[in-house]
PDB file of N, CA, C and O in Angstrom:
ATOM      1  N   UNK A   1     -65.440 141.001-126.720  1.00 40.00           N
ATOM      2  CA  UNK A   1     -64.755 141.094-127.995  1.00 40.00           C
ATOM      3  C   UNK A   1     -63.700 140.018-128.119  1.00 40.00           C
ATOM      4  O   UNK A   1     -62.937 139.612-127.242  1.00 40.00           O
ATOM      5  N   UNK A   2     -63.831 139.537-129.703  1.00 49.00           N
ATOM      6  CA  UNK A   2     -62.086 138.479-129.969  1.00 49.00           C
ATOM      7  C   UNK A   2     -61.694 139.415-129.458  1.00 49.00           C
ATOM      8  O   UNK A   2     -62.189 140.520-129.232  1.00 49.00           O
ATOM      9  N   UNK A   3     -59.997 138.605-129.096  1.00 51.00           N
ATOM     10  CA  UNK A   3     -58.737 138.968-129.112  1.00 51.00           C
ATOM     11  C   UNK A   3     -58.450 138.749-130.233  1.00 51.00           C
ATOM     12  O   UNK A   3     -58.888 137.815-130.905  1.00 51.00           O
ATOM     13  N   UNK A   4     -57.627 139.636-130.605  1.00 55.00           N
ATOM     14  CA  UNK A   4     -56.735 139.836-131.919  1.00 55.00           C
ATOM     15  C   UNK A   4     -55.423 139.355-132.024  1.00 55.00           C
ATOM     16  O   UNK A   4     -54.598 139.975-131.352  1.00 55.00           O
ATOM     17  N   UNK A   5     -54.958 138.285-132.781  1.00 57.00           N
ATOM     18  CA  UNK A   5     -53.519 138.480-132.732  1.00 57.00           C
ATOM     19  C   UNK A   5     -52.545 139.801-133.573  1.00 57.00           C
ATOM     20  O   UNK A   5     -52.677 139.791-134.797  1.00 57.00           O
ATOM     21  N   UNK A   6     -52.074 140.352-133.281  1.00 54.00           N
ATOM     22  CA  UNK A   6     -51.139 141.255-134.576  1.00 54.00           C
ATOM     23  C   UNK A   6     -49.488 140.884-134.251  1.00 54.00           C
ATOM     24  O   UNK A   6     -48.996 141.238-133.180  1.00 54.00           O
ATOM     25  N   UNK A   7     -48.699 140.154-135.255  1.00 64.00           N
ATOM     26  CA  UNK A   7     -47.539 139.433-134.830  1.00 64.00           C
ATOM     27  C   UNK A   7     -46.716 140.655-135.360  1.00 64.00           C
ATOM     28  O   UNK A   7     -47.123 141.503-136.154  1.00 64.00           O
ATOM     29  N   UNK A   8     -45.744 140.602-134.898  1.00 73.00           N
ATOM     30  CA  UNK A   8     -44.243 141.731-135.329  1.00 73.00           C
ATOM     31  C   UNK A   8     -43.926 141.457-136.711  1.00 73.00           C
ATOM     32  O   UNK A   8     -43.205 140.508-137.017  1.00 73.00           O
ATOM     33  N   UNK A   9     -44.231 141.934-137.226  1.00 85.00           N
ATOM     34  CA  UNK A   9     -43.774 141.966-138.674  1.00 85.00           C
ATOM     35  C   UNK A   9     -44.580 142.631-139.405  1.00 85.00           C
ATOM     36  O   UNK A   9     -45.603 142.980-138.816  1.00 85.00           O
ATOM     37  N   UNK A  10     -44.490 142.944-140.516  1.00 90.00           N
ATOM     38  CA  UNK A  10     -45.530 143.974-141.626  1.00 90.00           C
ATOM     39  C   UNK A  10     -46.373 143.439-141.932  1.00 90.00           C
ATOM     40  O   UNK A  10     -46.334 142.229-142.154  1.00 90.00           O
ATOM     41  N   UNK A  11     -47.711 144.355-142.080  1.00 91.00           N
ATOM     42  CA  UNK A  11     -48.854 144.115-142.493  1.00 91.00           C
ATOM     43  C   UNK A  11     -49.045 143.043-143.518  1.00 91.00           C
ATOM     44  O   UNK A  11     -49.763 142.044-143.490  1.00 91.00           O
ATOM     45  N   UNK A  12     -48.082 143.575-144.587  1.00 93.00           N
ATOM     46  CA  UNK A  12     -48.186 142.044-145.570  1.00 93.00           C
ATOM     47  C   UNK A  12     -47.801 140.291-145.234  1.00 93.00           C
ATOM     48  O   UNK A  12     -48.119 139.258-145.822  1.00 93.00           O
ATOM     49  N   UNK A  13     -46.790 140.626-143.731  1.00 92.00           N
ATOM     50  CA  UNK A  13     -46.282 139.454-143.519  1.00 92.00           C
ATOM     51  C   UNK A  13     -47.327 138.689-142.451  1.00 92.00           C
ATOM     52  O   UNK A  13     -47.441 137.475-142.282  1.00 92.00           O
ATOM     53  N   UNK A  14     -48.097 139.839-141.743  1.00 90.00           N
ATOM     54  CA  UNK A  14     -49.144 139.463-140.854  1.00 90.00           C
ATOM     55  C   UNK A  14     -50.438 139.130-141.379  1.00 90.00           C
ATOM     56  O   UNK A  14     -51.189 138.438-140.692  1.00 90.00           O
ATOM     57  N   UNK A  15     -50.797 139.543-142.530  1.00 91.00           N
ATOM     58  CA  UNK A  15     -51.840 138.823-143.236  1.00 91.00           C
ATOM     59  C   UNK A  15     -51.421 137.393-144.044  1.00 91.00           C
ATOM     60  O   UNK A  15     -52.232 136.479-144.192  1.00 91.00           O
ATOM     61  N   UNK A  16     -50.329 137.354-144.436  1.00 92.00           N
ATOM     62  CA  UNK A  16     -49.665 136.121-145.141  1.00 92.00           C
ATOM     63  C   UNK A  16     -49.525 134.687-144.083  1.00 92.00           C
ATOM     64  O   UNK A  16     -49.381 133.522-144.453  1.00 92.00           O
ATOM     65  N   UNK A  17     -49.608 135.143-142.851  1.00 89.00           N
ATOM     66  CA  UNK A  17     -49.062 133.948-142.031  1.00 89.00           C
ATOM     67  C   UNK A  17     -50.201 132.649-142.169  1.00 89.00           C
ATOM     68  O   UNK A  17     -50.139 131.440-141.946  1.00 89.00           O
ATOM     69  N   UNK A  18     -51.635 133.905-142.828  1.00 89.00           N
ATOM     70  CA  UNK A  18     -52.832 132.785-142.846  1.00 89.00           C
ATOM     71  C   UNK A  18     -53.018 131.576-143.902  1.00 89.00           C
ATOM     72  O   UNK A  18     -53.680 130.538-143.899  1.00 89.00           O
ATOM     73  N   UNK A  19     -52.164 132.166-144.767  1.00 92.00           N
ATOM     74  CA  UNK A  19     -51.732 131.296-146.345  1.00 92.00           C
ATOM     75  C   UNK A  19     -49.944 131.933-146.925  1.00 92.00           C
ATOM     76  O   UNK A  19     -49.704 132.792-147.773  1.00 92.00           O
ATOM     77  N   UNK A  20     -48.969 131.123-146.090  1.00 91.00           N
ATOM     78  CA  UNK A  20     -47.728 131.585-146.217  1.00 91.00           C
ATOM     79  C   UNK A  20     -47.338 131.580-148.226  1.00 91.00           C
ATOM     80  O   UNK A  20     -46.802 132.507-148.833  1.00 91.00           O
ATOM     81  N   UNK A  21     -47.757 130.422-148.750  1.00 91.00           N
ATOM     82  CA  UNK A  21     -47.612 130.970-150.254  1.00 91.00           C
ATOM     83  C   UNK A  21     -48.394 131.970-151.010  1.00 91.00           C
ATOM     84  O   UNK A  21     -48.297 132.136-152.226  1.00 91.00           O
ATOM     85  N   UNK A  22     -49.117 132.579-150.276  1.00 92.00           N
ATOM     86  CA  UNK A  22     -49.454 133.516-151.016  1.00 92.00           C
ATOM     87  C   UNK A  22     -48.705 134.871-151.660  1.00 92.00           C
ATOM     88  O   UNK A  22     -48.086 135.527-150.822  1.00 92.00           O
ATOM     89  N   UNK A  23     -48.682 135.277-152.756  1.00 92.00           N
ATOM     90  CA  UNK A  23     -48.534 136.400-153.159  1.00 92.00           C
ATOM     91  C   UNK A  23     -48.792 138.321-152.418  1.00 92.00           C
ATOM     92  O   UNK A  23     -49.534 138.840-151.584  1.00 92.00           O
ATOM     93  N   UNK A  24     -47.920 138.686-153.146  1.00 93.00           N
ATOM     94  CA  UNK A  24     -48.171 140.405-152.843  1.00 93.00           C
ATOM     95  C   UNK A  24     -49.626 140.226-153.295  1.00 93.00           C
ATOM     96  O   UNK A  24     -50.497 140.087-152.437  1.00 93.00           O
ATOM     97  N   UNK A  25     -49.987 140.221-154.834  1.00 93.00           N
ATOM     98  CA  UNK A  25     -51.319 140.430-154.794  1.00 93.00           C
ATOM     99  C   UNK A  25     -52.533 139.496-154.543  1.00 93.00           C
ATOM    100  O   UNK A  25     -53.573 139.892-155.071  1.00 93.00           O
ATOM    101  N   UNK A  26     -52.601 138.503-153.943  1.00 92.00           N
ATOM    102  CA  UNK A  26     -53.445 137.619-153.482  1.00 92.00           C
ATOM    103  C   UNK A  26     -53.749 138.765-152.037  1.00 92.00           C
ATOM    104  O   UNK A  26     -54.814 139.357-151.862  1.00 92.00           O
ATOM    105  N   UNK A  27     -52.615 138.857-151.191  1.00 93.00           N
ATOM    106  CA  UNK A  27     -52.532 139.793-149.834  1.00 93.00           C
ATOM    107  C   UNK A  27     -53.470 140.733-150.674  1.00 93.00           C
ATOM    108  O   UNK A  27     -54.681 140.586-150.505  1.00 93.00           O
ATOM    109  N   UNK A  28     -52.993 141.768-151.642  1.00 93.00           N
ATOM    110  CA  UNK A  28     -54.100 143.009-151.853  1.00 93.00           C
ATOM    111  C   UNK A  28     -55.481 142.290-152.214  1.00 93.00           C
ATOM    112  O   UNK A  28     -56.533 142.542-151.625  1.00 93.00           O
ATOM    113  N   UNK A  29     -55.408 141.764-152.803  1.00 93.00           N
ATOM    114  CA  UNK A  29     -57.300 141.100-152.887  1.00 93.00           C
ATOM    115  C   UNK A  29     -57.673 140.859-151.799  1.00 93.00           C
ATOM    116  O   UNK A  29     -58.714 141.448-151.508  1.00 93.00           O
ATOM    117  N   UNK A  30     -57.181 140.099-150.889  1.00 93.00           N
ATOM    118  CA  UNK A  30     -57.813 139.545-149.786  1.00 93.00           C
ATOM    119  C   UNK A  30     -58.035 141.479-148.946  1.00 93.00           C
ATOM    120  O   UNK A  30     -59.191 141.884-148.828  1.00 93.00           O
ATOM    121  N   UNK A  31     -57.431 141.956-148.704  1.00 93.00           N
ATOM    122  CA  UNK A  31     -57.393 143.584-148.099  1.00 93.00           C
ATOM    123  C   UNK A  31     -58.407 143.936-148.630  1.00 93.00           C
ATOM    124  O   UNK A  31     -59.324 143.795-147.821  1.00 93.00           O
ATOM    125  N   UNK A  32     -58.883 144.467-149.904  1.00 94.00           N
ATOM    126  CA  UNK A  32     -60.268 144.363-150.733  1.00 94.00           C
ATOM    127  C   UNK A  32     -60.944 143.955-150.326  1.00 94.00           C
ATOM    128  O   UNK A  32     -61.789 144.684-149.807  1.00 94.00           O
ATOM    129  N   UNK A  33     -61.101 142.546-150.243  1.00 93.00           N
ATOM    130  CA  UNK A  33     -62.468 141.713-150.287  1.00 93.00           C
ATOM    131  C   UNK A  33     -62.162 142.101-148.601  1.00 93.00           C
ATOM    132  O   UNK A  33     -63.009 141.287-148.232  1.00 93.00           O
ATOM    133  N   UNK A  34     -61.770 142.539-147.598  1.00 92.00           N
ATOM    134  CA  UNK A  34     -62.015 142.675-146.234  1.00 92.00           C
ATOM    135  C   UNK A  34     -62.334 143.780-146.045  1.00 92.00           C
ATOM    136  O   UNK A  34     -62.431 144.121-144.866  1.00 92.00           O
ATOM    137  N   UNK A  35     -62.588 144.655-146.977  1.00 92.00           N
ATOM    138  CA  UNK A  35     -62.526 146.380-146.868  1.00 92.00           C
ATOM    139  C   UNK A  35     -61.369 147.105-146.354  1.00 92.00           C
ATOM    140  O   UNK A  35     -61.269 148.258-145.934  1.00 92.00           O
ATOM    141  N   UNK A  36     -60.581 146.231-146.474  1.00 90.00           N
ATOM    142  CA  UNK A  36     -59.064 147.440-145.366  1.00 90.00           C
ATOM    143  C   UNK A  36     -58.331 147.860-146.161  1.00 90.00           C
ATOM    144  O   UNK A  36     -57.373 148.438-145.646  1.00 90.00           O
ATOM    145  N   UNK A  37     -58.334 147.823-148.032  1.00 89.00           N
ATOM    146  CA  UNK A  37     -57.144 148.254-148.619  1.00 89.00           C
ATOM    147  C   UNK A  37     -57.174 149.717-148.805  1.00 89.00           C
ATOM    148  O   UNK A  37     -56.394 150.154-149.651  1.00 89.00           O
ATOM    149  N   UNK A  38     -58.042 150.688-148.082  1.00 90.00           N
ATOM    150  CA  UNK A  38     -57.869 152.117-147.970  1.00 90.00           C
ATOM    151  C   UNK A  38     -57.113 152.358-147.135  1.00 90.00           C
ATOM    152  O   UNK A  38     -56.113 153.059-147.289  1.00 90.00           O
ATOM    153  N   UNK A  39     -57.599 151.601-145.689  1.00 85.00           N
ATOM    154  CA  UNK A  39     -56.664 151.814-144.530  1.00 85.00           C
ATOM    155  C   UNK A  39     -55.058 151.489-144.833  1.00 85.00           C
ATOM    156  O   UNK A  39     -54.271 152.248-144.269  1.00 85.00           O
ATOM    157  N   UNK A  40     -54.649 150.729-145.436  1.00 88.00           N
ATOM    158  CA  UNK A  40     -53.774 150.064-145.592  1.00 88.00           C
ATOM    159  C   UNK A  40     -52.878 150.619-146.582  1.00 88.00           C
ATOM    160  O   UNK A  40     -51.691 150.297-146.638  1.00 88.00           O
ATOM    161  N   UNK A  41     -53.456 151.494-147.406  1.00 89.00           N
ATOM    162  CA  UNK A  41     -52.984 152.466-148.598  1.00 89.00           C
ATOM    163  C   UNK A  41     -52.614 153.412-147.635  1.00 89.00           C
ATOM    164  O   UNK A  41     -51.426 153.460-147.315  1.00 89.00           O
ATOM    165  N   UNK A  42     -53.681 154.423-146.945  1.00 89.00           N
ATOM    166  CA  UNK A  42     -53.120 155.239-145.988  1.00 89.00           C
ATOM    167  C   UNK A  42     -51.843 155.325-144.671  1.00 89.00           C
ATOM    168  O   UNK A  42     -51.297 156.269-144.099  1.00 89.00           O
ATOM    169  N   UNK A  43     -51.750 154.112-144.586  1.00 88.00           N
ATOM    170  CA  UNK A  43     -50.403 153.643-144.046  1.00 88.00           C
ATOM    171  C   UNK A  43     -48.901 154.337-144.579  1.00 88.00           C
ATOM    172  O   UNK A  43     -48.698 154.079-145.766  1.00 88.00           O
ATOM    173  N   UNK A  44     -48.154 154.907-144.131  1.00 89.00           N
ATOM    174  CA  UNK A  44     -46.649 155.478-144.549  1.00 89.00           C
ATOM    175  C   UNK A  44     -45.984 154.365-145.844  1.00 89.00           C
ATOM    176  O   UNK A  44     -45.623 154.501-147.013  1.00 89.00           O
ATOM    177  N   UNK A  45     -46.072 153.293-144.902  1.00 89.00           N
ATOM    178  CA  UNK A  45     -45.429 152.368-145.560  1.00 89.00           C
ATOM    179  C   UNK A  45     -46.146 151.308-146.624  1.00 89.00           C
ATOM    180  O   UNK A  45     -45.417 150.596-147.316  1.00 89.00           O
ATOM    181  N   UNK A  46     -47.494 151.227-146.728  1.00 89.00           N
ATOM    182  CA  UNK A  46     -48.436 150.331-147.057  1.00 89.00           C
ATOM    183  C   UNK A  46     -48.491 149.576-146.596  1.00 89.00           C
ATOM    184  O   UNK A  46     -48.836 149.647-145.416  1.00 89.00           O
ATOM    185  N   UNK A  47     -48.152 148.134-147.269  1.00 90.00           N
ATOM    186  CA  UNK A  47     -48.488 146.852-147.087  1.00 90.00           C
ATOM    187  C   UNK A  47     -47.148 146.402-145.873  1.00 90.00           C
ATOM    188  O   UNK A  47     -47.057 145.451-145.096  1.00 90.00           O
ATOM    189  N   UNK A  48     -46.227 147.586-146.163  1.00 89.00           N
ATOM    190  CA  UNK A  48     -44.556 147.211-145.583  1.00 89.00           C
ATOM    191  C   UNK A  48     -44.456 148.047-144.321  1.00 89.00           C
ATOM    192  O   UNK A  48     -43.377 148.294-143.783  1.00 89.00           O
ATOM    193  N   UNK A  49     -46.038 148.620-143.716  1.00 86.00           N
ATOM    194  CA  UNK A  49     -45.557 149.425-142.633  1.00 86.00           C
ATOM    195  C   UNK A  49     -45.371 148.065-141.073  1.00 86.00           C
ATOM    196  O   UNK A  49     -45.866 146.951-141.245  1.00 86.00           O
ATOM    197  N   UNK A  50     -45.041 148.213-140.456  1.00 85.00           N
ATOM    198  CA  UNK A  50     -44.368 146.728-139.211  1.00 85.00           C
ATOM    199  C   UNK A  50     -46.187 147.289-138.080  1.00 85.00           C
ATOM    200  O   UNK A  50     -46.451 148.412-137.649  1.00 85.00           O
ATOM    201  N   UNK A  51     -46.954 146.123-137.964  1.00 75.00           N
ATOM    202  CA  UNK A  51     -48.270 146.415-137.528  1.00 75.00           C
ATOM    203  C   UNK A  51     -48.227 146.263-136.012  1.00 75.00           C
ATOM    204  O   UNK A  51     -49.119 145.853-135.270  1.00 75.00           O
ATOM    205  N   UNK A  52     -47.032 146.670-135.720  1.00 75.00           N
ATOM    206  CA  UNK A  52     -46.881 146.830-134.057  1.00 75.00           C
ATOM    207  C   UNK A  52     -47.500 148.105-133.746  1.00 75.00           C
ATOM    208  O   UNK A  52     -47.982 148.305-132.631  1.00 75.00           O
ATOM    209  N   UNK A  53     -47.520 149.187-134.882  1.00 73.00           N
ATOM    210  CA  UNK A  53     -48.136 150.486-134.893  1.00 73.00           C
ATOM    211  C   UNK A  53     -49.597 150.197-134.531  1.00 73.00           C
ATOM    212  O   UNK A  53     -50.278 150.942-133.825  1.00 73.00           O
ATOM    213  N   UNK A  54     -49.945 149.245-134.984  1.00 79.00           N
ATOM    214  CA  UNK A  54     -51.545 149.674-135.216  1.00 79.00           C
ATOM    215  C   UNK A  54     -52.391 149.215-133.881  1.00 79.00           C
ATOM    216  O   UNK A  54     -52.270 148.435-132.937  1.00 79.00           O
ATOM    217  N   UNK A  55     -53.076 149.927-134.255  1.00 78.00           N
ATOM    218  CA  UNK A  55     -53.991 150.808-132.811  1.00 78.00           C
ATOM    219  C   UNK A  55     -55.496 150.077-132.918  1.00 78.00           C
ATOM    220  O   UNK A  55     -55.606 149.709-134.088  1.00 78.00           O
ATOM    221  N   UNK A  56     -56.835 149.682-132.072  1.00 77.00           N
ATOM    222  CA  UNK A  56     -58.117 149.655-131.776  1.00 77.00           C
ATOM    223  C   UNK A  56     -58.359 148.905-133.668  1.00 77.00           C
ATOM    224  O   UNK A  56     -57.889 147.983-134.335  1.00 77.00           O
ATOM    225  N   UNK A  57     -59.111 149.726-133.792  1.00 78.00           N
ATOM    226  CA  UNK A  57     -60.078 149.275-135.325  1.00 78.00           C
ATOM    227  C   UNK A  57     -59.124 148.741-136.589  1.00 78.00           C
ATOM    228  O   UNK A  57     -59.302 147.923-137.491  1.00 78.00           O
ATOM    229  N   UNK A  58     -57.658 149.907-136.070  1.00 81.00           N
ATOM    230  CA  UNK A  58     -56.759 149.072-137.489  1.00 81.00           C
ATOM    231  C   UNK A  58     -56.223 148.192-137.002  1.00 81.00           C
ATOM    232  O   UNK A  58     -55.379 147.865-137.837  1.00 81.00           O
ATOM    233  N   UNK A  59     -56.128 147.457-136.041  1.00 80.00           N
ATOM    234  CA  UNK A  59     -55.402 146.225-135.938  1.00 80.00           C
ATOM    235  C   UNK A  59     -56.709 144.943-136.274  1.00 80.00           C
ATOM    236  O   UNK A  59     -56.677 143.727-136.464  1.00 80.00           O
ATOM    237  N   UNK A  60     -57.433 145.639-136.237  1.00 84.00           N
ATOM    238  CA  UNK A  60     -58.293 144.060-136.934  1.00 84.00           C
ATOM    239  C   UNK A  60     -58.498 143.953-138.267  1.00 84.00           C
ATOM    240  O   UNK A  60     -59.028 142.934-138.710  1.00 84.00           O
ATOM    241  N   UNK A  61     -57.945 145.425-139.453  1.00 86.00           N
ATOM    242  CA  UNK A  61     -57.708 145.076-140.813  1.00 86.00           C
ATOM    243  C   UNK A  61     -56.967 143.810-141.108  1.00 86.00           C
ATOM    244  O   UNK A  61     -57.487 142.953-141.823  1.00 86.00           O
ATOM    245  N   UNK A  62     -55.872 143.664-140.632  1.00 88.00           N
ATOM    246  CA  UNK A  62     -54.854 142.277-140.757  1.00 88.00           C
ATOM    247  C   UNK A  62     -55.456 141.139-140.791  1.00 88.00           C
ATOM    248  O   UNK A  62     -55.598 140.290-141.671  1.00 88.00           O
ATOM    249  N   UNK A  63     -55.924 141.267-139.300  1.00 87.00           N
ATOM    250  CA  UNK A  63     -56.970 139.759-139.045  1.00 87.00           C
ATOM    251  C   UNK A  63     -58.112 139.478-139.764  1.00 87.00           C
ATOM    252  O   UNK A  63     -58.425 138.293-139.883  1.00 87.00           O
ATOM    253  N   UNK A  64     -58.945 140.518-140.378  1.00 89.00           N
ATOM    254  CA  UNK A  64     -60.013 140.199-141.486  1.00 89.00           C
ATOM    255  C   UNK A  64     -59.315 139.912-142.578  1.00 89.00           C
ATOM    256  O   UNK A  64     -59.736 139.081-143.383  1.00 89.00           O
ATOM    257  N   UNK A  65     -58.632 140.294-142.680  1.00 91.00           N
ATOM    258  CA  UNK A  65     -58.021 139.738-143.919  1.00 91.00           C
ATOM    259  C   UNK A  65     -57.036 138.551-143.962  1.00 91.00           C
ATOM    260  O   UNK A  65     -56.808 138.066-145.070  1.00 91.00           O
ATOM    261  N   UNK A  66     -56.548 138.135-143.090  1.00 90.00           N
ATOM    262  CA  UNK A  66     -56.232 136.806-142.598  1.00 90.00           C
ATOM    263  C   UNK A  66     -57.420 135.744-143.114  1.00 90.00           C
ATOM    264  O   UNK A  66     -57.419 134.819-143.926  1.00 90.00           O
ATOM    265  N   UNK A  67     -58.209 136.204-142.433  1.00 90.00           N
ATOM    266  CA  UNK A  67     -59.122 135.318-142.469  1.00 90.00           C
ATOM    267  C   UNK A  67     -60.237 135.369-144.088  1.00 90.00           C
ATOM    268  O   UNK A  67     -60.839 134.512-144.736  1.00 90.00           O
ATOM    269  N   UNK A  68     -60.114 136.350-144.162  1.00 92.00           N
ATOM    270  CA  UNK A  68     -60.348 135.747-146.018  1.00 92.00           C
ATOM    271  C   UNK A  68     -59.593 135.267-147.080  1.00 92.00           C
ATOM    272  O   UNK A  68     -60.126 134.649-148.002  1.00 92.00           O
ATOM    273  N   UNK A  69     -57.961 135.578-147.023  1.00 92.00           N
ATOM    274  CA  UNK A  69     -57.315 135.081-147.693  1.00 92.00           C
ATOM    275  C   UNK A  69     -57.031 133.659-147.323  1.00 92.00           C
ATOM    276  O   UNK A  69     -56.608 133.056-148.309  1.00 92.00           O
ATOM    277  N   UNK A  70     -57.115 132.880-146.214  1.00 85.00           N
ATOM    278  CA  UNK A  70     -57.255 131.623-146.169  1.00 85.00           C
ATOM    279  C   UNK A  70     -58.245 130.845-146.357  1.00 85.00           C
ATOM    280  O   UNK A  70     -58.170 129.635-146.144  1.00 85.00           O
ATOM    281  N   UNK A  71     -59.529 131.563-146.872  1.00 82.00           N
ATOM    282  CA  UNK A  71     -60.671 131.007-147.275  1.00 82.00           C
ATOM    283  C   UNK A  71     -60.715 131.377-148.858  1.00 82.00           C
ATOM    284  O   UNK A  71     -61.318 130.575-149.572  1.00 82.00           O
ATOM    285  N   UNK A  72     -60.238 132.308-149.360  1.00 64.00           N
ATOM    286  CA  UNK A  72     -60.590 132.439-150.858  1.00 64.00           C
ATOM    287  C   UNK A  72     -59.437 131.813-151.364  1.00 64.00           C
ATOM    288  O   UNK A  72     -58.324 131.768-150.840  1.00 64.00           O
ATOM    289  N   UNK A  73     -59.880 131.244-152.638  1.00 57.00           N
ATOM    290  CA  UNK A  73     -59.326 131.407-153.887  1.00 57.00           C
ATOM    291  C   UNK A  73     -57.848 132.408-153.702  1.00 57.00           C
ATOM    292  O   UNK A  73     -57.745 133.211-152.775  1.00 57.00           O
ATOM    293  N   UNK A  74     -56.896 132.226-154.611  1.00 52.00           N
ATOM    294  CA  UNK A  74     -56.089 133.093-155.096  1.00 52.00           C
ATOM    295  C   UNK A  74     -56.736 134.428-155.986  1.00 52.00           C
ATOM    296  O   UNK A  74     -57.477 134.394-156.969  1.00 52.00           O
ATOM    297  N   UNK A  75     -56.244 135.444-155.357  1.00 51.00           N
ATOM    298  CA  UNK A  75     -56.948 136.613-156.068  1.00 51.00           C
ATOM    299  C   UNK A  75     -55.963 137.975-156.405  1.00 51.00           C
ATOM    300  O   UNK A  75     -54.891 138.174-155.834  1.00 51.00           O
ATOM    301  N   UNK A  76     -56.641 139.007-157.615  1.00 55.00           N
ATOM    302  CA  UNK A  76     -55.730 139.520-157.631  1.00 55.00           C
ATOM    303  C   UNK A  76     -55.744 140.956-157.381  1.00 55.00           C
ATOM    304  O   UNK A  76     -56.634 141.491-158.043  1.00 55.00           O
ATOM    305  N   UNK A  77     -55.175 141.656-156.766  1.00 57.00           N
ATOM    306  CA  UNK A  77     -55.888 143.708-156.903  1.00 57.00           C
ATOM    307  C   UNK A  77     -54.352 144.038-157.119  1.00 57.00           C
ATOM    308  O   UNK A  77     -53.266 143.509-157.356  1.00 57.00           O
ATOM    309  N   UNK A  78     -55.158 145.637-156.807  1.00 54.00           N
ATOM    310  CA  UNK A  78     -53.782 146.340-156.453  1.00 54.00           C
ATOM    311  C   UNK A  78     -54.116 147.800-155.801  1.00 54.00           C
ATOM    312  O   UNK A  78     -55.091 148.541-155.925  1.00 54.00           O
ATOM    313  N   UNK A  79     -52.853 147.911-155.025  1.00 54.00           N
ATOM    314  CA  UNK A  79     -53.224 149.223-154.357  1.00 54.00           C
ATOM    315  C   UNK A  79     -52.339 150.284-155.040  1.00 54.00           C
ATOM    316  O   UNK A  79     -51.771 151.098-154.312  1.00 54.00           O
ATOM    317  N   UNK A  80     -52.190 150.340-156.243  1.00 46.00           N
ATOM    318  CA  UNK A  80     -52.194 151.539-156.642  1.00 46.00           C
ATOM    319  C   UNK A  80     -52.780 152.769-156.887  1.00 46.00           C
ATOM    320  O   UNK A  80     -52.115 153.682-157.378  1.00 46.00           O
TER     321      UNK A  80
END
């Protein structure tokens, strides 16, 4: 298996490091288009919970989505 990076800081700041200008909602599209914005809704905190928490399968939501938001387009959702 990759290794995963998951850096100290919140989910939104750990998916952002892959495209630092990106937006709150560019981050939720990219979560979407990776399938993790359920997981990520279910979170206490959402997008603002610190992903030192996350455990096996949810720590690679971040990193899939890392890795699509530095390949797509600017995009837009929302996790409301």
């Amino acid at each position: 298996f990759q290794d995963l990076s998951v850096f100290t800081d919140t989910v939104l700041n750990d998916i952002r490091m892959a495209r630092p200008v990106a937006t709150e909602a560019d981050v939720i599209g990219a979560a979407q288009m990776a399938g993790c914005d359920g997981f990520i809704r279910a979170l206490p905190s959402s997008l603002h919970e610190w992903d030192t928490a996350l455990r096996g399968l949810q720590a690679r939501c971040p990193a899939c989505a890392r890795r699509v938001i530095c390949m797509a387009a600017p995009v837009v959702g929302s996790l409301v």
